[in-house]
Coordinates of C-alpha atoms in Angstrom, one line a residue:
M451 CA -31.2 7.8 54.6
L452 CA -28.3 6.5 52.5
T453 CA -25.6 9.1 51.7
I454 CA -24.6 9.5 48.1
G455 CA -21.8 10.9 46.0
V456 CA -21.5 11.5 42.3
E457 CA -18.4 11.5 40.0
E458 CA -18.6 12.9 36.5
E459 CA -16.1 12.7 33.7
Y460 CA -15.9 15.4 31.0
L461 CA -14.2 15.9 27.6
L462 CA -12.2 19.0 26.8
L463 CA -12.8 20.2 23.2
D464 CA -11.1 22.9 21.2
R465 CA -13.1 26.0 20.5
D466 CA -13.1 25.8 16.7
R467 CA -13.5 22.2 15.6
G468 CA -14.9 20.4 18.6
L469 CA -12.0 17.9 18.7
P470 CA -10.5 16.6 22.0
V471 CA -7.7 18.7 23.1
P472 CA -5.0 17.8 25.7
R473 CA -5.4 20.6 28.2
S474 CA -6.3 18.8 31.4
A475 CA -3.3 20.2 33.3
Q476 CA -4.2 23.7 32.4
V477 CA -7.9 23.3 33.3
R478 CA -7.1 21.7 36.6
A479 CA -4.6 24.5 37.4
A480 CA -7.2 27.1 36.6
A481 CA -9.9 25.3 38.6
D482 CA -7.6 25.1 41.6
R483 CA -7.4 28.9 41.7
L484 CA -11.2 29.2 42.0
K485 CA -12.6 29.7 45.5
S486 CA -15.6 27.5 44.6
V487 CA -13.4 24.4 44.2
A488 CA -11.9 22.4 47.1
E489 CA -8.7 20.5 46.8
D490 CA -8.9 17.3 44.7
E491 CA -12.5 18.0 43.5
V492 CA -11.2 18.3 39.9
E493 CA -8.8 15.5 39.0
P494 CA -7.0 14.1 35.9
E495 CA -8.3 11.1 34.0
L496 CA -6.6 8.5 31.7
L497 CA -6.3 10.9 28.7
Q498 CA -5.2 14.5 28.8
A499 CA -8.4 15.6 27.1
Q500 CA -10.5 14.5 30.1
V501 CA -11.1 15.7 33.7
E502 CA -13.2 14.2 36.5
V503 CA -15.1 15.9 39.3
G504 CA -16.5 14.4 42.5
T505 CA -19.1 15.8 44.8
P506 CA -18.7 15.7 48.6
V507 CA -20.8 13.1 50.4
C508 CA -24.4 14.3 50.1
E509 CA -27.5 13.6 52.2
S510 CA -30.1 14.7 49.6
L511 CA -30.6 14.9 45.8
E512 CA -30.9 18.7 46.2
E513 CA -27.4 18.7 47.6
V514 CA -26.1 16.6 44.7
G515 CA -27.6 19.1 42.3
E516 CA -26.1 22.1 44.0
N517 CA -22.6 20.5 44.0
L518 CA -22.9 19.5 40.3
V519 CA -24.0 23.1 39.4
R520 CA -21.0 24.4 41.3
L521 CA -18.5 21.9 39.9
R522 CA -19.7 22.0 36.3
G523 CA -19.6 25.8 36.4
A524 CA -16.1 25.9 37.8
V525 CA -14.7 23.4 35.2
A526 CA -16.4 25.4 32.4
A527 CA -14.8 28.6 33.7
A528 CA -11.5 26.9 34.0
A529 CA -11.7 25.5 30.5
A530 CA -12.6 28.9 29.1
N531 CA -9.5 30.2 30.8
A532 CA -7.5 27.4 29.2
G533 CA -8.9 28.1 25.7
C534 CA -11.2 25.1 25.4
R535 CA -14.7 23.9 26.1
V536 CA -16.1 21.2 28.5
A537 CA -18.3 18.6 27.0
A538 CA -20.8 16.4 28.9
C539 CA -21.1 13.4 26.6
G540 CA -20.4 9.7 27.0
A541 CA -18.1 9.6 23.9
A542 CA -16.2 12.0 21.8
P543 CA -18.3 12.8 18.7
A544 CA -15.2 13.3 16.6
R545 CA -11.4 12.7 17.0
A546 CA -8.3 14.0 15.5
S547 CA -6.0 11.7 13.6
D548 CA -3.3 11.7 16.3
P549 CA -4.1 10.0 19.6
V550 CA -4.6 12.2 22.7
P551 CA -1.6 11.9 25.0
V552 CA -2.0 9.8 28.1
T553 CA -1.8 11.6 31.4
A554 CA 1.6 11.5 33.0
K555 CA 0.8 9.1 35.8
E556 CA 2.6 5.8 36.3
R557 CA -0.6 3.7 36.4
Y558 CA -2.0 5.3 33.2
Q559 CA 1.3 4.9 31.4
A560 CA 1.3 1.2 32.3
M561 CA -2.2 0.8 30.9
S562 CA -1.1 2.4 27.7
E563 CA 1.8 0.1 27.3
D564 CA -0.4 -2.9 28.0
A565 CA -3.3 -2.0 25.7
P566 CA -2.4 1.0 23.5
Q567 CA -5.3 0.9 21.1
L568 CA -7.9 0.6 23.9
V569 CA -6.3 3.5 25.7
D570 CA -6.2 5.6 22.6
E571 CA -9.9 5.1 22.1
Q572 CA -10.8 5.7 25.8
L573 CA -12.4 9.0 25.0
I574 CA -15.4 8.1 26.9
N575 CA -17.0 9.6 30.0
G576 CA -19.2 8.1 32.7
M577 CA -21.2 9.1 35.7
H578 CA -20.4 7.0 38.8
V579 CA -22.8 7.0 41.7
H580 CA -21.5 6.0 45.1
V581 CA -24.1 4.9 47.7
A582 CA -23.2 4.2 51.3
I583 CA -23.3 0.6 52.6
P584 CA -23.1 -0.6 56.2
D585 CA -20.4 -3.2 55.4
R586 CA -19.0 -5.2 52.5
D587 CA -21.2 -8.2 53.1
N588 CA -24.3 -6.0 52.7
G589 CA -22.6 -4.4 49.7
V590 CA -22.3 -7.8 48.0
G591 CA -25.9 -8.6 48.8
A592 CA -26.8 -5.3 47.1
L593 CA -24.6 -6.0 44.1
N594 CA -26.4 -9.3 43.5
R595 CA -29.8 -7.6 43.6
V596 CA -29.0 -4.6 41.4
R597 CA -27.6 -6.8 38.6
P598 CA -30.8 -7.3 36.7
W599 CA -31.6 -3.6 36.6
L600 CA -28.2 -2.4 35.3
P601 CA -29.3 -2.7 31.6
V602 CA -32.2 -0.4 32.3
L603 CA -29.8 2.2 33.7
V604 CA -27.7 1.9 30.6
A605 CA -30.8 2.7 28.5
L606 CA -32.0 5.6 30.5
G607 CA -28.5 7.1 30.8
A608 CA -27.3 6.6 27.2
N609 CA -25.5 9.7 25.9
S610 CA -22.9 8.5 23.4
P611 CA -24.4 7.8 20.0
L612 CA -21.6 9.4 17.9
W613 CA -18.0 8.5 17.2
D614 CA -15.5 9.6 14.5
G615 CA -17.9 12.1 13.1
G616 CA -20.8 9.7 12.5
D617 CA -23.7 7.8 14.1
T618 CA -22.5 4.5 15.6
G619 CA -26.1 3.0 15.6
F620 CA -25.7 2.6 19.4
A621 CA -27.3 4.8 22.0
S622 CA -24.4 4.1 24.4
W623 CA -21.2 3.5 22.4
R624 CA -19.3 4.1 25.7
T625 CA -20.7 0.8 27.0
L626 CA -19.3 -1.1 24.0
V627 CA -15.9 0.6 24.2
F628 CA -15.6 -0.1 27.9
D629 CA -16.7 -3.7 27.4
R630 CA -13.4 -4.5 25.6
W631 CA -11.5 -4.5 28.9
P632 CA -10.9 -7.9 30.5
V633 CA -13.1 -7.4 33.5
S634 CA -16.1 -5.3 32.5
G635 CA -19.9 -5.4 32.0
P636 CA -22.4 -6.6 34.6
P637 CA -20.7 -8.2 37.6
P638 CA -21.1 -11.9 38.5
V639 CA -23.0 -13.1 41.5
F640 CA -20.9 -13.4 44.7
A641 CA -21.6 -15.5 47.8
D642 CA -20.4 -12.8 50.3
A643 CA -17.6 -10.3 50.9
A644 CA -15.1 -13.1 51.4
D645 CA -16.0 -14.6 48.1
Y646 CA -15.8 -11.1 46.4
Q647 CA -12.3 -10.6 47.9
A648 CA -11.1 -14.0 46.9
R649 CA -12.3 -13.9 43.3
T650 CA -11.1 -10.4 42.7
G651 CA -7.8 -11.4 44.2
A652 CA -7.6 -14.3 41.8
L653 CA -8.0 -11.8 38.9
L654 CA -5.1 -9.9 40.3
D655 CA -3.0 -13.0 40.8
A656 CA -3.8 -14.1 37.2
G657 CA -2.5 -10.8 35.8
A658 CA -5.9 -10.1 34.2
V659 CA -6.0 -6.7 36.0
M660 CA -3.1 -4.6 37.4
D661 CA -5.1 -3.4 40.4
R662 CA -8.6 -3.4 41.7
G663 CA -9.3 0.0 40.0
Q664 CA -9.4 -2.1 36.8
L665 CA -12.4 -4.0 37.9
Y666 CA -14.5 -2.2 35.4
W667 CA -17.8 -3.9 36.2
Q668 CA -20.9 -1.7 35.9
A669 CA -21.4 -2.2 39.7
R670 CA -18.7 -2.9 42.2
L671 CA -17.6 -2.4 45.8
S672 CA -15.5 0.7 46.1
E673 CA -11.9 0.2 47.3
R674 CA -11.7 3.8 48.6
Y675 CA -15.0 4.4 50.3
P676 CA -17.6 2.4 52.2
T677 CA -19.9 2.4 49.2
I678 CA -21.3 0.4 46.4
E679 CA -20.3 2.1 43.1
I680 CA -22.7 2.0 40.1
R681 CA -20.8 2.8 36.9
A682 CA -23.4 1.9 34.2
L683 CA -24.4 5.5 33.3
D684 CA -22.9 7.7 30.6
V685 CA -22.2 11.2 31.9
Q686 CA -25.4 13.2 31.4
L687 CA -26.1 16.3 29.2
D688 CA -28.1 18.0 31.9
I689 CA -27.6 18.3 35.7
Q690 CA -31.3 17.6 36.2
D691 CA -31.0 14.3 34.4
A692 CA -27.9 13.5 36.5
V693 CA -29.8 14.2 39.7
T694 CA -32.7 12.1 38.5
L695 CA -30.5 9.1 37.8
A696 CA -28.6 9.5 41.0
G697 CA -31.9 9.2 42.8
V698 CA -32.8 6.1 40.8
V699 CA -29.5 4.5 41.7
R700 CA -29.8 5.4 45.4
A701 CA -33.3 3.9 45.6
L702 CA -32.2 0.8 43.7
V703 CA -29.4 0.2 46.2
A704 CA -31.7 1.0 49.1
R705 CA -34.2 -1.6 47.9
A706 CA -31.4 -4.1 47.3
L707 CA -30.0 -3.6 50.8
D708 CA -33.5 -4.0 52.3
D709 CA -34.1 -7.2 50.3
H710 CA -30.7 -8.6 51.4
R711 CA -31.5 -7.8 55.1
R712 CA -34.8 -9.6 54.8
S713 CA -33.1 -12.6 53.1
A714 CA -35.4 -12.2 50.1
R715 CA -34.8 -14.6 47.3
L716 CA -32.2 -13.5 44.8
P717 CA -33.7 -12.5 41.5
D718 CA -33.4 -15.0 38.6
A719 CA -30.8 -13.2 36.5
P720 CA -28.7 -15.6 34.4
S721 CA -25.4 -14.0 33.3
E722 CA -26.0 -14.5 29.6
L723 CA -29.4 -12.8 29.8
V724 CA -28.1 -9.9 31.8
A725 CA -25.2 -9.5 29.3
A726 CA -27.6 -9.7 26.3
A727 CA -29.9 -7.1 27.9
T728 CA -27.0 -4.8 28.4
W729 CA -26.0 -5.0 24.8
Q730 CA -29.6 -4.4 23.8
A731 CA -29.9 -1.4 26.0
A732 CA -26.6 0.0 24.7
R733 CA -27.8 -0.6 21.1
H734 CA -31.3 0.9 21.4
G735 CA -31.4 3.1 24.5
L736 CA -35.0 4.2 24.8
D737 CA -35.8 4.0 21.1
E738 CA -36.8 0.3 20.9
N739 CA -37.7 -2.6 23.1
L740 CA -35.6 -3.6 26.1
I741 CA -35.4 -6.9 27.9
N742 CA -37.7 -6.9 31.0
P743 CA -35.8 -8.3 34.0
H744 CA -39.0 -9.7 35.5
T745 CA -39.7 -11.9 32.5
W746 CA -36.5 -11.8 30.4
R747 CA -38.7 -11.1 27.4
P748 CA -38.7 -8.0 25.2
D749 CA -41.0 -5.1 26.3
T750 CA -41.2 -1.5 25.5
A751 CA -38.8 0.9 27.1
R752 CA -41.6 2.6 28.9
E753 CA -42.9 -0.7 30.3
V754 CA -39.5 -1.8 31.5
T755 CA -38.8 1.6 33.0
G756 CA -42.2 1.4 34.7
A757 CA -41.2 -1.9 36.2
L758 CA -38.0 -0.3 37.6
M759 CA -40.0 2.6 39.1
T760 CA -42.4 0.2 40.7
H761 CA -39.5 -1.8 42.1
I762 CA -37.9 1.3 43.7
S763 CA -40.9 3.4 44.6
P764 CA -41.0 2.4 48.3
A765 CA -37.3 3.5 48.7
L766 CA -38.0 6.7 46.8
R767 CA -41.0 7.5 49.0
E768 CA -39.0 6.8 52.1
A769 CA -36.2 9.1 51.0
G770 CA -38.7 11.9 50.0
D771 CA -37.5 11.6 46.4
L772 CA -40.6 10.0 44.7
D773 CA -42.0 13.1 43.0
L774 CA -38.7 14.5 41.9
V775 CA -37.4 11.2 40.4
T776 CA -40.7 10.2 38.9
A777 CA -40.9 13.6 37.1
G778 CA -37.3 13.3 36.0
V779 CA -37.8 9.8 34.5
E780 CA -40.9 10.9 32.7
R781 CA -39.0 13.8 31.2
L782 CA -36.3 11.4 29.9
L783 CA -39.0 9.2 28.4
S784 CA -41.0 12.0 26.8
Q785 CA -38.2 14.5 25.8
G786 CA -35.4 12.0 25.2
N787 CA -32.2 11.0 26.9
G788 CA -28.8 12.4 25.8
A789 CA -28.4 9.9 22.9
Q790 CA -31.8 10.9 21.4
R791 CA -31.1 14.6 21.8
Q792 CA -27.6 14.3 20.3
R793 CA -29.1 12.4 17.3
R794 CA -31.8 15.0 16.7
A795 CA -29.1 17.8 16.7
F796 CA -26.9 15.7 14.4
V797 CA -29.7 15.0 11.9
K798 CA -30.9 18.6 11.9
D799 CA -27.7 20.6 11.8
G800 CA -24.7 18.3 11.8
L801 CA -21.7 17.9 14.1
E802 CA -21.4 21.6 14.9
S803 CA -24.8 21.5 16.4
V804 CA -24.0 18.4 18.5
V805 CA -20.8 20.2 19.9
D806 CA -22.9 23.2 20.8
L807 CA -25.4 20.9 22.6
I808 CA -22.8 18.9 24.6
T809 CA -20.8 22.0 25.6
A810 CA -23.8 24.0 26.8
Q811 CA -24.0 24.5 30.6
R812 CA -27.5 23.5 31.7
G813 CA -28.9 23.1 35.2

């Protein structure tokens, strides 16, 4: 069974107005004093109104869930100690007029000098899923085969419909904000690990990125761990949805690795169609048609999600995750993803209700 790890990014909001507040240092210091938190499990992010957590390497989805319950609870307690609230949303629903300060880290300061407006608006939060790979050649083979399905992940995981106090019209505004960086969106197809290394090195040599951490593709090879890292998902409102989508991602990578080992034909996934499908998924989430990666024609969100589930069902069954993930995906389709739930709260009771929703601690 492939091991898995999950990273989640959160916003820190003030108690009264629900605006981002620069208290990352205080929250991390408070978290470090908790016995339930290990060293480096709560880390800074680009802006001082954000923190990131990372689970240990996990064998099972149950273990992922247990660690996310532990880490979210710890960060919520630390935030309360620092006089703020933790929000699990893909984008800040509202912002103050003054930009949030950048974290005092050389790399982040350099990014701010290079692209100040982009950094000021980087109040977005993702869920990154790391899945173990045997080596980087196999990892590239998996990257090439998960590409067509990344837009479906965007749609399922959309949780960022609001920005500057209003509805953006997009289910995942985070996807659009992130797509403004030079190297972002769905990754290209690579021949092998050497090709990946050479072409990413060329981006570095060209000055397009300052380091490999700025390869903001929705799926990439990790530079820190022996994993493929799937970055297409907004951070989730609920832990149970995060666990469901982590299971979907692990099964998708497992199926891709198996297809690569069998030298199965690469899926027909032209870059322009994958990019268009990504925009469509970010725009509509689960509310309208998506582009079906089997046919590259529009189809209902339920049909496209069903195609994904059929594709990964053998891997889910082998991991013992079929029932848990199937029930979780059905819950997303029937009860709504984060974007749909945020919109319902916004329409019913306004921004205050949205802030209550995204700062609630739910398992």
